[in-house]
Short mmCIF file of the N, C-alpha and C atoms (twelve columns), coordinates in Angstrom:
data_MODEL
# 
_entry.id   MODEL 
# 
loop_
_atom_site.group_PDB 
_atom_site.id 
_atom_site.type_symbol 
_atom_site.label_atom_id 
_atom_site.label_alt_id 
_atom_site.label_comp_id 
_atom_site.label_asym_id 
_atom_site.label_seq_id 
_atom_site.Cartn_x 
_atom_site.Cartn_y 
_atom_site.Cartn_z 
_atom_site.pdbx_PDB_model_num 
ATOM 1   N N  . MET A 1  1.001   -1.287 0.058   1 
ATOM 2   C CA . MET A 1  -0.080  0.193  -0.252  1 
ATOM 3   C C  . MET A 1  0.682   1.337  0.001   1 
ATOM 4   N N  . ASN A 2  0.812   2.044  -0.932  1 
ATOM 5   C CA . ASN A 2  1.609   3.373  -0.793  1 
ATOM 6   C C  . ASN A 2  1.038   4.590  0.016   1 
ATOM 7   N N  . LEU A 3  1.883   4.652  0.548   1 
ATOM 8   C CA . LEU A 3  1.211   5.799  1.618   1 
ATOM 9   C C  . LEU A 3  2.024   7.091  1.062   1 
ATOM 10  N N  . ASN A 4  1.958   7.190  0.730   1 
ATOM 11  C CA . ASN A 4  2.847   8.781  -0.243  1 
ATOM 12  C C  . ASN A 4  1.583   9.261  -0.507  1 
ATOM 13  N N  . CYS A 5  1.746   10.563 -0.590  1 
ATOM 14  C CA . CYS A 5  0.370   11.484 -1.329  1 
ATOM 15  C C  . CYS A 5  0.320   11.286 -2.740  1 
ATOM 16  N N  . GLN A 6  -0.907  11.282 -3.415  1 
ATOM 17  C CA . GLN A 6  -1.414  11.146 -5.055  1 
ATOM 18  C C  . GLN A 6  -0.803  11.991 -5.718  1 
ATOM 19  N N  . ILE A 7  -0.577  12.990 -5.260  1 
ATOM 20  C CA . ILE A 7  -0.173  14.437 -5.872  1 
ATOM 21  C C  . ILE A 7  1.247   14.625 -5.947  1 
ATOM 22  N N  . CYS A 8  2.181   15.035 -4.892  1 
ATOM 23  C CA . CYS A 8  3.194   15.534 -4.673  1 
ATOM 24  C C  . CYS A 8  3.855   14.424 -3.713  1 
ATOM 25  N N  . ASN A 9  3.473   13.021 -4.050  1 
ATOM 26  C CA . ASN A 9  4.335   11.910 -3.749  1 
ATOM 27  C C  . ASN A 9  5.194   12.361 -2.236  1 
ATOM 28  N N  . ARG A 10 4.510   13.205 -1.231  1 
ATOM 29  C CA . ARG A 10 5.557   12.865 -0.021  1 
ATOM 30  C C  . ARG A 10 4.879   12.216 0.940   1 
ATOM 31  N N  . GLN A 11 5.859   11.985 1.603   1 
ATOM 32  C CA . GLN A 11 5.396   10.603 2.810   1 
ATOM 33  C C  . GLN A 11 4.706   11.201 3.551   1 
ATOM 34  N N  . LYS A 12 3.198   11.997 3.635   1 
ATOM 35  C CA . LYS A 12 2.738   12.827 4.906   1 
ATOM 36  C C  . LYS A 12 1.775   12.253 5.846   1 
ATOM 37  N N  . PRO A 13 1.292   12.457 6.827   1 
ATOM 38  C CA . PRO A 13 -0.151  11.921 6.855   1 
ATOM 39  C C  . PRO A 13 -1.138  12.113 6.022   1 
ATOM 40  N N  . LEU A 14 -2.181  11.365 5.664   1 
ATOM 41  C CA . LEU A 14 -2.883  11.473 4.407   1 
ATOM 42  C C  . LEU A 14 -4.283  11.562 4.701   1 
ATOM 43  N N  . THR A 15 -5.307  12.381 3.508   1 
ATOM 44  C CA . THR A 15 -6.851  12.721 3.853   1 
ATOM 45  C C  . THR A 15 -7.279  11.729 2.634   1 
ATOM 46  N N  . PHE A 16 -8.696  12.160 2.757   1 
ATOM 47  C CA . PHE A 16 -9.172  10.829 2.033   1 
ATOM 48  C C  . PHE A 16 -10.076 12.428 0.636   1 
ATOM 49  N N  . HIS A 17 -9.589  12.636 -0.890  1 
ATOM 50  C CA . HIS A 17 -10.276 13.611 -1.024  1 
ATOM 51  C C  . HIS A 17 -11.468 12.351 -2.429  1 
ATOM 52  N N  . HIS A 18 -12.799 13.054 -1.942  1 
ATOM 53  C CA . HIS A 18 -13.843 12.514 -2.890  1 
ATOM 54  C C  . HIS A 18 -13.694 12.537 -4.032  1 
ATOM 55  N N  . LEU A 19 -13.594 12.585 -5.181  1 
ATOM 56  C CA . LEU A 19 -13.113 12.762 -6.681  1 
ATOM 57  C C  . LEU A 19 -14.653 13.276 -6.803  1 
ATOM 58  N N  . ILE A 20 -15.591 13.067 -6.403  1 
ATOM 59  C CA . ILE A 20 -17.170 13.442 -6.797  1 
ATOM 60  C C  . ILE A 20 -17.577 14.368 -5.164  1 
ATOM 61  N N  . PRO A 21 -17.105 15.515 -5.211  1 
ATOM 62  C CA . PRO A 21 -17.321 15.962 -3.805  1 
ATOM 63  C C  . PRO A 21 -18.405 15.479 -3.576  1 
ATOM 64  N N  . LYS A 22 -19.166 15.488 -1.901  1 
ATOM 65  C CA . LYS A 22 -20.298 14.819 -1.382  1 
ATOM 66  C C  . LYS A 22 -21.118 15.920 -1.712  1 
ATOM 67  N N  . LYS A 23 -21.608 17.123 -1.566  1 
ATOM 68  C CA . LYS A 23 -21.720 18.328 -1.983  1 
ATOM 69  C C  . LYS A 23 -22.577 18.043 -3.180  1 
ATOM 70  N N  . ASN A 24 -21.657 17.023 -4.395  1 
ATOM 71  C CA . ASN A 24 -22.611 17.404 -5.399  1 
ATOM 72  C C  . ASN A 24 -23.557 15.043 -5.413  1 
ATOM 73  N N  . HIS A 25 -23.716 14.568 -4.812  1 
ATOM 74  C CA . HIS A 25 -23.774 13.779 -4.890  1 
ATOM 75  C C  . HIS A 25 -25.727 13.140 -5.289  1 
ATOM 76  N N  . ARG A 26 -25.850 14.431 -4.874  1 
ATOM 77  C CA . ARG A 26 -27.650 14.637 -5.277  1 
ATOM 78  C C  . ARG A 26 -28.029 15.310 -5.949  1 
ATOM 79  N N  . ASN A 27 -26.666 15.789 -6.956  1 
ATOM 80  C CA . ASN A 27 -27.028 16.456 -8.262  1 
ATOM 81  C C  . ASN A 27 -27.995 15.562 -9.236  1 
ATOM 82  N N  . LYS A 28 -28.703 15.844 -10.342 1 
ATOM 83  C CA . LYS A 28 -29.010 14.982 -11.164 1 
ATOM 84  C C  . LYS A 28 -27.982 14.640 -11.763 1 
ATOM 85  N N  . TRP A 29 -26.974 15.944 -12.328 1 
ATOM 86  C CA . TRP A 29 -26.232 15.896 -13.341 1 
ATOM 87  C C  . TRP A 29 -24.681 14.329 -13.068 1 
ATOM 88  N N  . PHE A 30 -24.953 14.313 -12.192 1 
ATOM 89  C CA . PHE A 30 -24.056 13.329 -10.886 1 
ATOM 90  C C  . PHE A 30 -24.333 12.214 -11.042 1 
ATOM 91  N N  . ILE A 31 -25.778 11.466 -10.544 1 
ATOM 92  C CA . ILE A 31 -26.473 10.648 -10.473 1 
ATOM 93  C C  . ILE A 31 -26.531 10.016 -11.651 1 
ATOM 94  N N  . LYS A 32 -26.869 10.720 -13.040 1 
ATOM 95  C CA . LYS A 32 -26.771 10.002 -14.105 1 
ATOM 96  C C  . LYS A 32 -25.539 9.004  -14.486 1 
ATOM 97  N N  . ARG A 33 -24.736 9.696  -13.791 1 
ATOM 98  C CA . ARG A 33 -23.486 9.266  -14.834 1 
ATOM 99  C C  . ARG A 33 -22.901 8.526  -13.502 1 
ATOM 100 N N  . PHE A 34 -22.385 8.680  -12.161 1 
ATOM 101 C CA . PHE A 34 -21.729 8.071  -11.750 1 
ATOM 102 C C  . PHE A 34 -22.999 7.089  -10.098 1 
ATOM 103 N N  . THR A 35 -22.355 5.922  -9.769  1 
ATOM 104 C CA . THR A 35 -23.749 4.861  -9.392  1 
ATOM 105 C C  . THR A 35 -23.288 5.487  -7.695  1 
ATOM 106 N N  . LYS A 36 -24.329 5.104  -6.903  1 
ATOM 107 C CA . LYS A 36 -23.788 5.712  -5.416  1 
ATOM 108 C C  . LYS A 36 -22.610 5.314  -5.022  1 
ATOM 109 N N  . GLN A 37 -22.007 4.061  -5.341  1 
ATOM 110 C CA . GLN A 37 -21.157 3.616  -4.756  1 
ATOM 111 C C  . GLN A 37 -19.333 4.524  -5.157  1 
ATOM 112 N N  . GLU A 38 -19.767 4.849  -6.580  1 
ATOM 113 C CA . GLU A 38 -18.307 5.115  -7.017  1 
ATOM 114 C C  . GLU A 38 -18.540 6.867  -5.923  1 
ATOM 115 N N  . MET A 39 -19.501 7.435  -6.349  1 
ATOM 116 C CA . MET A 39 -19.635 8.242  -5.982  1 
ATOM 117 C C  . MET A 39 -19.365 8.841  -4.592  1 
ATOM 118 N N  . ARG A 40 -18.873 7.816  -3.428  1 
ATOM 119 C CA . ARG A 40 -18.643 7.398  -2.502  1 
ATOM 120 C C  . ARG A 40 -17.577 6.661  -2.059  1 
ATOM 121 N N  . ASP A 41 -16.926 6.288  -2.809  1 
ATOM 122 C CA . ASP A 41 -15.574 5.321  -2.883  1 
ATOM 123 C C  . ASP A 41 -14.577 6.373  -3.675  1 
ATOM 124 N N  . LYS A 42 -15.065 6.284  -4.793  1 
ATOM 125 C CA . LYS A 42 -14.030 7.171  -5.896  1 
ATOM 126 C C  . LYS A 42 -12.963 8.439  -5.162  1 
ATOM 127 N N  . GLY A 43 -11.855 7.880  -5.007  1 
ATOM 128 C CA . GLY A 43 -10.832 9.220  -4.105  1 
ATOM 129 C C  . GLY A 43 -9.653  9.036  -4.456  1 
ATOM 130 N N  . LEU A 44 -8.851  10.174 -4.302  1 
ATOM 131 C CA . LEU A 44 -7.384  9.869  -3.321  1 
ATOM 132 C C  . LEU A 44 -7.209  10.044 -2.307  1 
ATOM 133 N N  . ASN A 45 -5.650  9.680  -1.925  1 
ATOM 134 C CA . ASN A 45 -5.323  9.939  -0.969  1 
ATOM 135 C C  . ASN A 45 -4.386  10.910 -0.651  1 
ATOM 136 N N  . LEU A 46 -4.923  12.254 -0.287  1 
ATOM 137 C CA . LEU A 46 -3.520  12.969 -0.439  1 
ATOM 138 C C  . LEU A 46 -3.216  13.615 0.915   1 
ATOM 139 N N  . CYS A 47 -2.100  14.239 0.582   1 
ATOM 140 C CA . CYS A 47 -1.495  15.108 2.054   1 
ATOM 141 C C  . CYS A 47 -2.365  17.029 2.457   1 
ATOM 142 N N  . TYR A 48 -2.460  16.799 3.605   1 
ATOM 143 C CA . TYR A 48 -3.194  17.703 4.005   1 
ATOM 144 C C  . TYR A 48 -2.940  19.015 3.069   1 
ATOM 145 N N  . LEU A 49 -2.178  19.362 2.633   1 
ATOM 146 C CA . LEU A 49 -2.057  20.523 1.623   1 
ATOM 147 C C  . LEU A 49 -2.124  20.702 0.120   1 
ATOM 148 N N  . CYS A 50 -1.894  19.501 -0.234  1 
ATOM 149 C CA . CYS A 50 -2.755  19.243 -1.557  1 
ATOM 150 C C  . CYS A 50 -4.040  19.301 -1.866  1 
ATOM 151 N N  . HIS A 51 -4.672  18.274 -0.452  1 
ATOM 152 C CA . HIS A 51 -6.004  18.076 -0.636  1 
ATOM 153 C C  . HIS A 51 -6.572  20.003 -0.469  1 
ATOM 154 N N  . LYS A 52 -5.819  20.665 0.782   1 
ATOM 155 C CA . LYS A 52 -6.522  21.800 0.753   1 
ATOM 156 C C  . LYS A 52 -6.301  22.848 -0.645  1 
ATOM 157 N N  . PHE A 53 -4.956  22.647 -1.206  1 
ATOM 158 C CA . PHE A 53 -4.988  23.458 -2.838  1 
ATOM 159 C C  . PHE A 53 -5.816  23.066 -3.358  1 
ATOM 160 N N  . ILE A 54 -6.143  21.528 -3.769  1 
ATOM 161 C CA . ILE A 54 -7.210  21.829 -4.783  1 
ATOM 162 C C  . ILE A 54 -8.319  22.459 -4.493  1 
ATOM 163 N N  . HIS A 55 -8.857  22.327 -3.081  1 
ATOM 164 C CA . HIS A 55 -10.195 22.807 -2.652  1 
ATOM 165 C C  . HIS A 55 -10.471 24.365 -2.879  1 
ATOM 166 N N  . LYS A 56 -8.917  25.114 -2.906  1 
ATOM 167 C CA . LYS A 56 -9.126  26.290 -2.994  1 
ATOM 168 C C  . LYS A 56 -8.669  26.713 -4.452  1 
ATOM 169 N N  . LYS A 57 -8.636  25.858 -5.521  1 
ATOM 170 C CA . LYS A 57 -8.248  26.409 -6.667  1 
ATOM 171 C C  . LYS A 57 -9.497  26.062 -7.052  1 
ATOM 172 N N  . PHE A 58 -10.586 24.753 -7.131  1 
ATOM 173 C CA . PHE A 58 -11.332 24.742 -8.064  1 
ATOM 174 C C  . PHE A 58 -12.855 24.639 -6.841  1 
ATOM 175 N N  . SER A 59 -13.985 24.410 -8.185  1 
ATOM 176 C CA . SER A 59 -15.210 24.488 -7.477  1 
ATOM 177 C C  . SER A 59 -15.347 23.456 -6.887  1 
ATOM 178 N N  . GLU A 60 -16.422 22.864 -6.052  1 
ATOM 179 C CA . GLU A 60 -16.985 21.308 -5.846  1 
ATOM 180 C C  . GLU A 60 -17.459 21.278 -7.245  1 
ATOM 181 N N  . LYS A 61 -18.506 21.818 -8.043  1 
ATOM 182 C CA . LYS A 61 -18.956 21.385 -9.573  1 
ATOM 183 C C  . LYS A 61 -17.965 20.933 -10.156 1 
ATOM 184 N N  . ASP A 62 -17.055 21.674 -10.473 1 
ATOM 185 C CA . ASP A 62 -15.863 21.223 -11.025 1 
ATOM 186 C C  . ASP A 62 -14.704 20.551 -10.984 1 
ATOM 187 N N  . LEU A 63 -14.725 19.982 -9.688  1 
ATOM 188 C CA . LEU A 63 -14.138 19.017 -9.332  1 
ATOM 189 C C  . LEU A 63 -14.665 17.397 -9.640  1 
ATOM 190 N N  . GLY A 64 -15.841 17.419 -9.689  1 
ATOM 191 C CA . GLY A 64 -16.596 16.897 -9.969  1 
ATOM 192 C C  . GLY A 64 -16.825 16.791 -11.318 1 
ATOM 193 N N  . ARG A 65 -17.029 17.446 -11.994 1 
ATOM 194 C CA . ARG A 65 -17.237 17.305 -13.707 1 
ATOM 195 C C  . ARG A 65 -15.873 17.599 -14.362 1 
ATOM 196 N N  . LYS A 66 -14.867 18.420 -13.900 1 
ATOM 197 C CA . LYS A 66 -13.752 18.260 -15.155 1 
ATOM 198 C C  . LYS A 66 -13.098 17.484 -14.597 1 
ATOM 199 N N  . TYR A 67 -12.347 17.304 -12.747 1 
ATOM 200 C CA . TYR A 67 -11.245 16.722 -12.519 1 
ATOM 201 C C  . TYR A 67 -11.889 15.455 -11.904 1 
ATOM 202 N N  . ASN A 68 -12.204 14.621 -12.278 1 
ATOM 203 C CA . ASN A 68 -13.110 13.375 -11.518 1 
ATOM 204 C C  . ASN A 68 -12.382 12.296 -11.411 1 
ATOM 205 N N  . ASN A 69 -10.675 12.323 -11.540 1 
ATOM 206 C CA . ASN A 69 -10.019 11.130 -11.948 1 
ATOM 207 C C  . ASN A 69 -8.094  11.746 -11.675 1 
ATOM 208 N N  . LEU A 70 -7.101  11.269 -11.193 1 
ATOM 209 C CA . LEU A 70 -5.654  11.638 -10.835 1 
ATOM 210 C C  . LEU A 70 -5.270  12.221 -12.028 1 
ATOM 211 N N  . GLU A 71 -5.607  11.562 -13.482 1 
ATOM 212 C CA . GLU A 71 -5.192  11.472 -14.305 1 
ATOM 213 C C  . GLU A 71 -5.472  13.267 -14.688 1 
ATOM 214 N N  . LEU A 72 -6.413  13.267 -14.803 1 
ATOM 215 C CA . LEU A 72 -7.285  14.504 -15.109 1 
ATOM 216 C C  . LEU A 72 -6.819  16.344 -14.574 1 
ATOM 217 N N  . LEU A 73 -6.810  15.581 -12.723 1 
ATOM 218 C CA . LEU A 73 -6.124  16.290 -12.126 1 
ATOM 219 C C  . LEU A 73 -4.945  17.176 -12.562 1 
ATOM 220 N N  . LEU A 74 -3.839  16.034 -12.993 1 
ATOM 221 C CA . LEU A 74 -2.147  15.999 -13.095 1 
ATOM 222 C C  . LEU A 74 -2.154  16.814 -14.147 1 
ATOM 223 N N  . SER A 75 -3.484  16.387 -15.358 1 
ATOM 224 C CA . SER A 75 -3.362  16.912 -16.418 1 
ATOM 225 C C  . SER A 75 -3.370  18.531 -16.312 1 
ATOM 226 N N  . ASN A 76 -3.869  19.437 -15.078 1 
ATOM 227 C CA . ASN A 76 -4.240  20.804 -15.221 1 
ATOM 228 C C  . ASN A 76 -2.588  21.471 -14.997 1 
ATOM 229 N N  . PRO A 77 -2.338  22.526 -15.839 1 
ATOM 230 C CA . PRO A 77 -0.865  23.274 -15.312 1 
ATOM 231 C C  . PRO A 77 -0.599  23.825 -14.102 1 
ATOM 232 N N  . VAL A 78 -1.847  24.155 -13.600 1 
ATOM 233 C CA . VAL A 78 -1.718  24.834 -12.249 1 
ATOM 234 C C  . VAL A 78 -1.549  23.554 -11.350 1 
ATOM 235 N N  . VAL A 79 -1.834  22.483 -11.370 1 
ATOM 236 C CA . VAL A 79 -1.618  21.071 -10.630 1 
ATOM 237 C C  . VAL A 79 -0.191  20.283 -10.704 1 
ATOM 238 N N  . LYS A 80 -0.050  20.827 -11.833 1 
ATOM 239 C CA . LYS A 80 1.266   19.981 -12.544 1 
ATOM 240 C C  . LYS A 80 2.686   21.043 -11.763 1 
ATOM 241 N N  . LYS A 81 1.660   22.687 -11.745 1 
ATOM 242 C CA . LYS A 81 2.844   23.308 -11.230 1 
ATOM 243 C C  . LYS A 81 2.889   22.897 -9.624  1 
ATOM 244 N N  . TYR A 82 1.846   22.963 -9.504  1 
ATOM 245 C CA . TYR A 82 1.804   22.616 -7.552  1 
ATOM 246 C C  . TYR A 82 2.789   21.367 -7.245  1 
ATOM 247 N N  . ALA A 83 2.301   20.400 -7.852  1 
ATOM 248 C CA . ALA A 83 2.614   19.015 -8.100  1 
ATOM 249 C C  . ALA A 83 4.166   18.692 -7.723  1 
ATOM 250 N N  . MET A 84 4.830   19.978 -8.750  1 
ATOM 251 C CA . MET A 84 6.489   19.414 -8.770  1 
ATOM 252 C C  . MET A 84 6.976   20.805 -7.421  1 
ATOM 253 N N  . TRP A 85 5.810   21.411 -7.434  1 
ATOM 254 C CA . TRP A 85 6.692   22.446 -6.069  1 
ATOM 255 C C  . TRP A 85 6.069   21.394 -4.738  1 
ATOM 256 N N  . ALA A 86 5.295   21.288 -4.021  1 
ATOM 257 C CA . ALA A 86 5.526   20.576 -3.074  1 
ATOM 258 C C  . ALA A 86 5.755   19.191 -2.783  1 
ATOM 259 N N  . SER A 87 6.192   18.888 -3.947  1 
ATOM 260 C CA . SER A 87 7.191   17.172 -4.196  1 
ATOM 261 C C  . SER A 87 8.705   17.344 -3.227  1 
ATOM 262 N N  . LYS A 88 8.897   19.244 -3.524  1 
ATOM 263 C CA . LYS A 88 10.680  19.139 -2.767  1 
ATOM 264 C C  . LYS A 88 9.995   20.229 -1.156  1 
ATOM 265 N N  . GLN A 89 9.233   19.866 -1.034  1 
ATOM 266 C CA . GLN A 89 8.904   20.687 0.414   1 
ATOM 267 C C  . GLN A 89 9.394   19.509 1.281   1 
ATOM 268 N N  . LYS A 90 9.641   19.683 2.797   1 
ATOM 269 C CA . LYS A 90 9.432   19.077 3.131   1 
ATOM 270 C C  . LYS A 90 8.541   18.383 3.930   1 
# 
């Protein structure tokens, strides 16, 4: 089991980031596209700083619609730049 943050790859205490934010679980758009189990279980293990960064940069709606997997998140230039910076922090 990997105990490193999935964004910065640092070994820090991890938090669970729902790729479909809980706020969106009752929204019709999400209900049509994802099962309840997917919405509940689909997520990433992130350190506190990366988790905070992701929620600061993107709305709940954008996180669920545009960035609902690790590859999509890391393809964003802002996230990619942040990940490189964060990986060098202690």
